[in-house]
Amino acid sequence: MRVVVRAQPAPTVKTRGMCDNPSCGITMDYKYSLLGSAVDDYRKRPLLLQVEDAPMNPFAVMEVKRDLLRSWTTQSYFSKIRLYSFIVGLVVTFLIMTSYLLTGDKKGLFLTPSPYHYSSLVSPGPFAFNLSSVKDYAHIKLVVKSITSKLDFHRSRQIPDVKALVNSEPHMFSVIPHKFLPGVKNPCWYEEYTENITLDPYRANLYGRYTRRFRAEFLQLRITFREHLLHRNGKLYRMRCLPYFYIIGQPKCGTTDLYARLSLHPDIFTTFKEPHWWTRKRFGITLSNERFRDQYPVESYLDLFDKVADQIQGKPMANASGRPSHPNIITGEASASTMWDNRACNHYYDNTTEPPFLIQDFIHALQPDARFIVMLRDPVERLYSDYLYFGNANKSAEDFHVKVSESLQIFERCLTENTMHLCVYNYTVFNAMPVRLTIGLYIVYLMDWLTVFSKKQILVLRLEDHSSNMKYTMQKVFDFLNLGPVTKEKESEITWSPASNTRKQADKDLGPMLPITREILQDFHMPFNEKLAQVLQNDSFLWEDRL
């Protein structure tokens, strides 16, 4: 049993300037103007108390005591001190752990049940059935019917005030300005560089510290870093950029393939896919092992776009005017978690119902003109593909059926006591489900994105259309991003490249899902798809043309 306590310093932020956005209604300080000065590094981190425990043998203390009595006369004075210290340490550890668990501190365990007890989620609901048998068809149908009867798409989401957003992330708002360079298509600005020019500018980047692929990228950028610094009035300035567009979802819907094809366009300069900064890394959460790490500051995220900044700017030494050499180049970011994953927000802000802020609230406050691409797929097929990709070694159609049945029961149980949005967004419900059922409820997330961004800023595509007519969908994306035409050779390269991130052969050999599983999932998703088709005014999102 081990207790680890980590404390970080409280934030201090020095900013200046005035918010000129009439919608914000507040005085807001910023770190940079188009050519601003730097402020001290800052990283907001909570006090974390983490407990790692393993099954403890109650006889362990008894054995220690017995050994102590047996060798009492032979132990030296210092041995006695060490033994007493060990026993006292065990007692203190036990008391701290007990106090921690009783208080249910959410800052130490990402899976702390909230807002209701975890056991109540997985306990049998009014339609209990034998999950180990596929014969309980009628019972599962009753569960689905109960779920669909409780759905409510009529809710008015209250948009958080800009001041509340700034107060929750003061450092992020001090680093990113509210105006970008004129004449440059991508959102970029100049930041004064005040560090020692001989030092590695990426030495503190957490992507480089924890991820090998980013570390290799920074190694190349480090070599030419000084060549891209702009000299003005005895000061050095560094170009910074945010993405012009975001591919925000959904998982197992072809986002990897779309991003790879976009990178072939001569005016798009992409970086690594899946940084997951907005949803996870800025909170210090790595969901692969459910542990806390250091919070990734916004500087670590901005470093990911230094390569495109270099391309847009060119080499200032070779450009006497100092103007960007390639102002039409843009970059994008693709994290399939951005559209749906607000679990870290729910946890971090210690909320007991729904997340107080959503990812899109922050992006809109910083980039009100950003563009977003959503790739969707028949949610029934998406869930099975997701299961095959993330499932364990004992995958099978029968196992998938059991896990779907369990997840439906958990969702139905949640809806008996809570709103649909709470059940979709709450991380306890999500983590209790053996398959990621709620990711396929596309309309719930899309409607919330449409509360802050207009329809013309969000392009929604279907993977089925992308697969059958790639030339059409890629041209649709290029038009959406206001990109110029490409040559016939480049168009052929973009549309005829092999598909990325396809299903592995071992997963293909497992065959399709069971027919009754498919029927159950189609019934479950039908009302969500109907609402989606209505909002998008496109009946193809009903997915009634299934093969």
PDB file of N, CA, C and O in Angstrom, residues 359-390:
ATOM      1  N   ILE A 359     -15.974  21.417 -24.367  1.00  0.00           N
ATOM      2  CA  ILE A 359     -14.785  21.726 -25.164  1.00  0.00           C
ATOM      3  C   ILE A 359     -15.063  22.873 -26.129  1.00  0.00           C
ATOM      4  O   ILE A 359     -14.255  23.790 -26.290  1.00  0.00           O
ATOM      5  N   GLN A 360     -16.219  22.818 -26.791  1.00  0.00           N
ATOM      6  CA  GLN A 360     -16.524  23.823 -27.807  1.00  0.00           C
ATOM      7  C   GLN A 360     -16.654  25.226 -27.231  1.00  0.00           C
ATOM      8  O   GLN A 360     -16.454  26.217 -27.950  1.00  0.00           O
ATOM      9  N   ASP A 361     -16.982  25.346 -25.957  1.00  0.00           N
ATOM     10  CA  ASP A 361     -17.073  26.672 -25.341  1.00  0.00           C
ATOM     11  C   ASP A 361     -15.717  27.378 -25.362  1.00  0.00           C
ATOM     12  O   ASP A 361     -15.627  28.576 -25.663  1.00  0.00           O
ATOM     13  N   PHE A 362     -14.672  26.631 -25.040  1.00  0.00           N
ATOM     14  CA  PHE A 362     -13.323  27.221 -25.013  1.00  0.00           C
ATOM     15  C   PHE A 362     -12.825  27.536 -26.422  1.00  0.00           C
ATOM     16  O   PHE A 362     -12.232  28.584 -26.667  1.00  0.00           O
ATOM     17  N   ILE A 363     -13.042  26.594 -27.351  1.00  0.00           N
ATOM     18  CA  ILE A 363     -12.575  26.833 -28.720  1.00  0.00           C
ATOM     19  C   ILE A 363     -13.282  28.045 -29.309  1.00  0.00           C
ATOM     20  O   ILE A 363     -12.668  28.883 -29.973  1.00  0.00           O
ATOM     21  N   HIS A 364     -14.578  28.159 -29.060  1.00  0.00           N
ATOM     22  CA  HIS A 364     -15.332  29.297 -29.598  1.00  0.00           C
ATOM     23  C   HIS A 364     -14.853  30.617 -28.994  1.00  0.00           C
ATOM     24  O   HIS A 364     -14.775  31.631 -29.699  1.00  0.00           O
ATOM     25  N   ALA A 365     -14.535  30.628 -27.712  1.00  0.00           N
ATOM     26  CA  ALA A 365     -14.058  31.855 -27.072  1.00  0.00           C
ATOM     27  C   ALA A 365     -12.731  32.308 -27.661  1.00  0.00           C
ATOM     28  O   ALA A 365     -12.450  33.516 -27.724  1.00  0.00           O
ATOM     29  N   LEU A 366     -11.914  31.364 -28.118  1.00  0.00           N
ATOM     30  CA  LEU A 366     -10.602  31.688 -28.676  1.00  0.00           C
ATOM     31  C   LEU A 366     -10.635  31.823 -30.195  1.00  0.00           C
ATOM     32  O   LEU A 366      -9.925  32.655 -30.763  1.00  0.00           O
ATOM     33  N   GLN A 367     -11.435  30.974 -30.858  1.00  0.00           N
ATOM     34  CA  GLN A 367     -11.498  30.945 -32.317  1.00  0.00           C
ATOM     35  C   GLN A 367     -12.954  30.923 -32.781  1.00  0.00           C
ATOM     36  O   GLN A 367     -13.460  29.885 -33.214  1.00  0.00           O
ATOM     37  N   PRO A 368     -13.638  32.021 -32.735  1.00  0.00           N
ATOM     38  CA  PRO A 368     -15.048  32.007 -33.134  1.00  0.00           C
ATOM     39  C   PRO A 368     -15.278  31.683 -34.600  1.00  0.00           C
ATOM     40  O   PRO A 368     -16.390  31.295 -34.983  1.00  0.00           O
ATOM     41  N   ASP A 369     -14.231  31.800 -35.437  1.00  0.00           N
ATOM     42  CA  ASP A 369     -14.378  31.532 -36.868  1.00  0.00           C
ATOM     43  C   ASP A 369     -13.814  30.172 -37.282  1.00  0.00           C
ATOM     44  O   ASP A 369     -13.666  29.905 -38.482  1.00  0.00           O
ATOM     45  N   ALA A 370     -13.488  29.329 -36.333  1.00  0.00           N
ATOM     46  CA  ALA A 370     -12.898  28.021 -36.659  1.00  0.00           C
ATOM     47  C   ALA A 370     -13.880  27.172 -37.454  1.00  0.00           C
ATOM     48  O   ALA A 370     -15.097  27.367 -37.408  1.00  0.00           O
ATOM     49  N   ARG A 371     -13.341  26.183 -38.173  1.00  0.00           N
ATOM     50  CA  ARG A 371     -14.151  25.257 -38.967  1.00  0.00           C
ATOM     51  C   ARG A 371     -13.931  23.840 -38.447  1.00  0.00           C
ATOM     52  O   ARG A 371     -12.824  23.485 -38.028  1.00  0.00           O
ATOM     53  N   PHE A 372     -14.995  23.037 -38.562  1.00  0.00           N
ATOM     54  CA  PHE A 372     -14.967  21.695 -37.992  1.00  0.00           C
ATOM     55  C   PHE A 372     -15.516  20.675 -38.995  1.00  0.00           C
ATOM     56  O   PHE A 372     -16.498  20.954 -39.696  1.00  0.00           O
ATOM     57  N   ILE A 373     -14.867  19.535 -39.031  1.00  0.00           N
ATOM     58  CA  ILE A 373     -15.298  18.441 -39.900  1.00  0.00           C
ATOM     59  C   ILE A 373     -15.644  17.251 -39.023  1.00  0.00           C
ATOM     60  O   ILE A 373     -14.858  16.853 -38.158  1.00  0.00           O
ATOM     61  N   VAL A 374     -16.832  16.704 -39.254  1.00  0.00           N
ATOM     62  CA  VAL A 374     -17.305  15.542 -38.505  1.00  0.00           C
ATOM     63  C   VAL A 374     -17.545  14.411 -39.492  1.00  0.00           C
ATOM     64  O   VAL A 374     -18.282  14.585 -40.466  1.00  0.00           O
ATOM     65  N   MET A 375     -16.913  13.279 -39.258  1.00  0.00           N
ATOM     66  CA  MET A 375     -17.144  12.087 -40.082  1.00  0.00           C
ATOM     67  C   MET A 375     -17.921  11.083 -39.242  1.00  0.00           C
ATOM     68  O   MET A 375     -17.480  10.684 -38.161  1.00  0.00           O
ATOM     69  N   LEU A 376     -19.092  10.697 -39.755  1.00  0.00           N
ATOM     70  CA  LEU A 376     -19.966   9.767 -39.043  1.00  0.00           C
ATOM     71  C   LEU A 376     -20.147   8.481 -39.842  1.00  0.00           C
ATOM     72  O   LEU A 376     -19.880   8.436 -41.046  1.00  0.00           O
ATOM     73  N   ARG A 377     -20.642   7.490 -39.156  1.00  0.00           N
ATOM     74  CA  ARG A 377     -20.825   6.160 -39.735  1.00  0.00           C
ATOM     75  C   ARG A 377     -22.054   5.544 -39.088  1.00  0.00           C
ATOM     76  O   ARG A 377     -22.433   5.927 -37.970  1.00  0.00           O
ATOM     77  N   ASP A 378     -22.679   4.621 -39.768  1.00  0.00           N
ATOM     78  CA  ASP A 378     -23.790   3.904 -39.155  1.00  0.00           C
ATOM     79  C   ASP A 378     -23.390   3.529 -37.729  1.00  0.00           C
ATOM     80  O   ASP A 378     -22.422   2.800 -37.517  1.00  0.00           O
ATOM     81  N   PRO A 379     -24.079   4.068 -36.717  1.00  0.00           N
ATOM     82  CA  PRO A 379     -23.636   3.853 -35.337  1.00  0.00           C
ATOM     83  C   PRO A 379     -23.616   2.399 -34.911  1.00  0.00           C
ATOM     84  O   PRO A 379     -22.869   2.039 -33.995  1.00  0.00           O
ATOM     85  N   VAL A 380     -24.414   1.562 -35.558  1.00  0.00           N
ATOM     86  CA  VAL A 380     -24.396   0.133 -35.245  1.00  0.00           C
ATOM     87  C   VAL A 380     -23.063  -0.473 -35.666  1.00  0.00           C
ATOM     88  O   VAL A 380     -22.400  -1.178 -34.899  1.00  0.00           O
ATOM     89  N   GLU A 381     -22.636  -0.172 -36.897  1.00  0.00           N
ATOM     90  CA  GLU A 381     -21.351  -0.674 -37.385  1.00  0.00           C
ATOM     91  C   GLU A 381     -20.190  -0.018 -36.653  1.00  0.00           C
ATOM     92  O   GLU A 381     -19.158  -0.652 -36.429  1.00  0.00           O
ATOM     93  N   ARG A 382     -20.353   1.239 -36.302  1.00  0.00           N
ATOM     94  CA  ARG A 382     -19.292   1.933 -35.569  1.00  0.00           C
ATOM     95  C   ARG A 382     -19.007   1.247 -34.244  1.00  0.00           C
ATOM     96  O   ARG A 382     -17.847   1.058 -33.857  1.00  0.00           O
ATOM     97  N   LEU A 383     -20.059   0.849 -33.536  1.00  0.00           N
ATOM     98  CA  LEU A 383     -19.879   0.232 -32.230  1.00  0.00           C
ATOM     99  C   LEU A 383     -19.171  -1.116 -32.354  1.00  0.00           C
ATOM    100  O   LEU A 383     -18.283  -1.433 -31.551  1.00  0.00           O
ATOM    101  N   TYR A 384     -19.527  -1.893 -33.352  1.00  0.00           N
ATOM    102  CA  TYR A 384     -18.885  -3.201 -33.535  1.00  0.00           C
ATOM    103  C   TYR A 384     -17.414  -3.020 -33.919  1.00  0.00           C
ATOM    104  O   TYR A 384     -16.534  -3.731 -33.420  1.00  0.00           O
ATOM    105  N   SER A 385     -17.130  -2.068 -34.790  1.00  0.00           N
ATOM    106  CA  SER A 385     -15.749  -1.785 -35.173  1.00  0.00           C
ATOM    107  C   SER A 385     -14.948  -1.308 -33.966  1.00  0.00           C
ATOM    108  O   SER A 385     -13.783  -1.680 -33.787  1.00  0.00           O
ATOM    109  N   ASP A 386     -15.561  -0.477 -33.135  1.00  0.00           N
ATOM    110  CA  ASP A 386     -14.929   0.019 -31.920  1.00  0.00           C
ATOM    111  C   ASP A 386     -14.610  -1.140 -30.973  1.00  0.00           C
ATOM    112  O   ASP A 386     -13.530  -1.201 -30.373  1.00  0.00           O
ATOM    113  N   TYR A 387     -15.549  -2.069 -30.845  1.00  0.00           N
ATOM    114  CA  TYR A 387     -15.349  -3.250 -29.990  1.00  0.00           C
ATOM    115  C   TYR A 387     -14.195  -4.097 -30.512  1.00  0.00           C
ATOM    116  O   TYR A 387     -13.340  -4.545 -29.736  1.00  0.00           O
ATOM    117  N   LEU A 388     -14.143  -4.319 -31.811  1.00  0.00           N
ATOM    118  CA  LEU A 388     -13.081  -5.143 -32.381  1.00  0.00           C
ATOM    119  C   LEU A 388     -11.717  -4.472 -32.218  1.00  0.00           C
ATOM    120  O   LEU A 388     -10.706  -5.153 -31.990  1.00  0.00           O
ATOM    121  N   TYR A 389     -11.683  -3.159 -32.308  1.00  0.00           N
ATOM    122  CA  TYR A 389     -10.411  -2.436 -32.231  1.00  0.00           C
ATOM    123  C   TYR A 389      -9.885  -2.368 -30.804  1.00  0.00           C
ATOM    124  O   TYR A 389      -8.690  -2.544 -30.567  1.00  0.00           O
ATOM    125  N   PHE A 390     -10.782  -2.123 -29.849  1.00  0.00           N
ATOM    126  CA  PHE A 390     -10.355  -1.929 -28.467  1.00  0.00           C
ATOM    127  C   PHE A 390     -10.610  -3.151 -27.583  1.00  0.00           C
ATOM    128  O   PHE A 390     -10.237  -3.154 -26.412  1.00  0.00           O
TER     129      PHE A 390
END
